[in-house]
Amino acid sequence: EFFGQIENENLDSTLRHGIIKERMASLVTDTARAQLLEAFGYETDIMEFIEMEHTPKNILIRGIKKSEFDKSKYDEYLKMKEFWGFNHHFERLMKETMEKKMNL
């Protein structure tokens, strides 16, 4: 999701190589998703569910709702978002879901 978005001048020498940027973007995307879920009260587990020889996109994020919104974890997520320079569609969806829940 973040291939076209991630940007950090301190990492220019790494991100200028397409294949490296693609892999980095994939890992950053999965990390951001897990962090966001944790901020919204999910206990997450990230695991490989298909071996790398079959597909490079083999990470499964499992989340179980355990608590409410955690501002400190959300702040961590925001720092990561600022560092990598991305906008996350999933973040908007999580916020909308939380707002709907609060208005019920």
Protein backbone atom coordinates (compact mmCIF):
# COMPACT_ATOMS: atom_id res chain seq x y z
CA GLU A 1 0.00 0.00 0.00
CA PHE A 2 2.81 2.44 0.80
CA PHE A 3 5.19 1.85 -2.13
CA GLY A 4 4.29 5.14 -3.79
CA GLN A 5 4.14 7.01 -0.50
CA ILE A 6 7.07 6.12 1.73
CA GLU A 7 9.70 8.78 1.74
CA ASN A 8 12.51 9.65 4.12
CA GLU A 9 15.54 11.62 3.04
CA ASN A 10 17.71 9.71 5.55
CA LEU A 11 16.87 6.50 3.69
CA ASP A 12 17.18 7.78 0.10
CA SER A 13 20.13 5.50 -0.65
CA THR A 14 18.02 2.48 0.34
CA LEU A 15 14.67 3.53 -1.09
CA ARG A 16 16.06 4.43 -4.54
CA HIS A 17 16.32 0.73 -5.40
CA GLY A 18 12.89 -0.46 -6.54
CA ILE A 19 13.03 -4.04 -5.24
CA ILE A 20 14.34 -2.91 -1.85
CA LYS A 21 11.73 -0.15 -1.63
CA GLU A 22 9.00 -2.67 -2.54
CA ARG A 23 10.02 -5.06 0.23
CA MET A 24 10.49 -2.26 2.73
CA ALA A 25 7.09 -0.80 1.85
CA SER A 26 5.46 -4.19 2.36
CA LEU A 27 7.01 -4.57 5.81
CA VAL A 28 6.17 -0.99 6.79
CA THR A 29 2.56 -1.52 5.66
CA ASP A 30 2.17 -4.66 7.78
CA THR A 31 3.86 -3.03 10.77
CA ALA A 32 1.60 0.04 10.51
CA ARG A 33 -1.51 -2.15 10.32
CA ALA A 34 -0.48 -4.08 13.43
CA GLN A 35 0.39 -0.88 15.32
CA LEU A 36 -2.93 0.69 14.40
CA LEU A 37 -4.85 -2.37 15.53
CA GLU A 38 -2.99 -2.32 18.84
CA ALA A 39 -3.80 1.38 19.28
CA PHE A 40 -7.47 0.58 18.82
CA GLY A 41 -7.39 -2.14 21.47
CA TYR A 42 -6.48 -5.30 19.59
CA GLU A 43 -3.89 -7.79 20.71
CA THR A 44 -2.01 -8.62 17.54
CA ASP A 45 0.08 -11.51 16.37
CA ILE A 46 2.05 -11.33 13.13
CA MET A 47 3.00 -14.62 11.53
CA GLU A 48 4.18 -16.21 8.33
CA PHE A 49 1.34 -18.28 6.95
CA ILE A 50 2.78 -19.38 3.60
CA GLU A 51 6.47 -20.08 3.14
CA MET A 52 8.50 -17.46 1.24
CA GLU A 53 9.21 -19.87 -1.60
CA HIS A 54 5.51 -19.77 -2.54
CA THR A 55 4.81 -16.04 -2.23
CA PRO A 56 6.62 -12.96 -0.92
CA LYS A 57 3.35 -11.65 0.58
CA ASN A 58 3.04 -14.21 3.32
CA ILE A 59 2.37 -12.25 6.51
CA LEU A 60 -0.85 -12.77 8.43
CA ILE A 61 -1.93 -10.27 11.06
CA ARG A 62 -4.30 -11.75 13.61
CA GLY A 63 -6.09 -9.37 15.94
CA ILE A 64 -8.29 -10.05 18.96
CA LYS A 65 -10.17 -7.15 20.55
CA LYS A 66 -9.02 -6.97 24.17
CA SER A 67 -9.28 -3.34 25.30
CA GLU A 68 -10.21 0.18 24.32
CA PHE A 69 -8.28 2.85 22.47
CA ASP A 70 -4.69 3.33 23.70
CA LYS A 71 -3.44 6.87 23.06
CA SER A 72 0.22 6.02 23.76
CA LYS A 73 0.16 3.26 21.13
CA TYR A 74 -1.58 5.60 18.71
CA ASP A 75 1.15 8.20 19.32
CA GLU A 76 3.76 5.52 18.48
CA TYR A 77 1.88 4.82 15.26
CA LEU A 78 1.82 8.55 14.43
CA LYS A 79 5.60 8.76 14.92
CA MET A 80 6.07 5.86 12.52
CA LYS A 81 3.70 7.48 10.04
CA GLU A 82 5.66 10.74 10.21
CA PHE A 83 9.02 8.95 9.85
CA TRP A 84 7.96 7.04 6.73
CA GLY A 85 5.73 9.78 5.28
CA PHE A 86 2.64 7.73 4.47
CA ASN A 87 -1.13 8.16 4.69
CA HIS A 88 -3.01 5.05 5.67
CA HIS A 89 -6.51 4.24 4.40
CA PHE A 90 -6.89 1.70 7.23
CA GLU A 91 -6.38 4.48 9.80
CA ARG A 92 -9.32 6.42 8.40
CA LEU A 93 -11.52 3.31 8.50
CA MET A 94 -10.54 2.57 12.12
CA LYS A 95 -11.32 6.17 13.14
CA GLU A 96 -14.71 6.08 11.39
CA THR A 97 -15.57 2.79 13.11
CA MET A 98 -14.63 4.19 16.50
CA GLU A 99 -16.64 7.37 15.92
CA LYS A 100 -19.71 5.35 14.91
CA LYS A 101 -19.34 3.18 18.01
CA MET A 102 -19.14 6.25 20.26
CA ASN A 103 -22.28 7.78 18.71
CA LEU A 104 -24.43 4.66 19.21
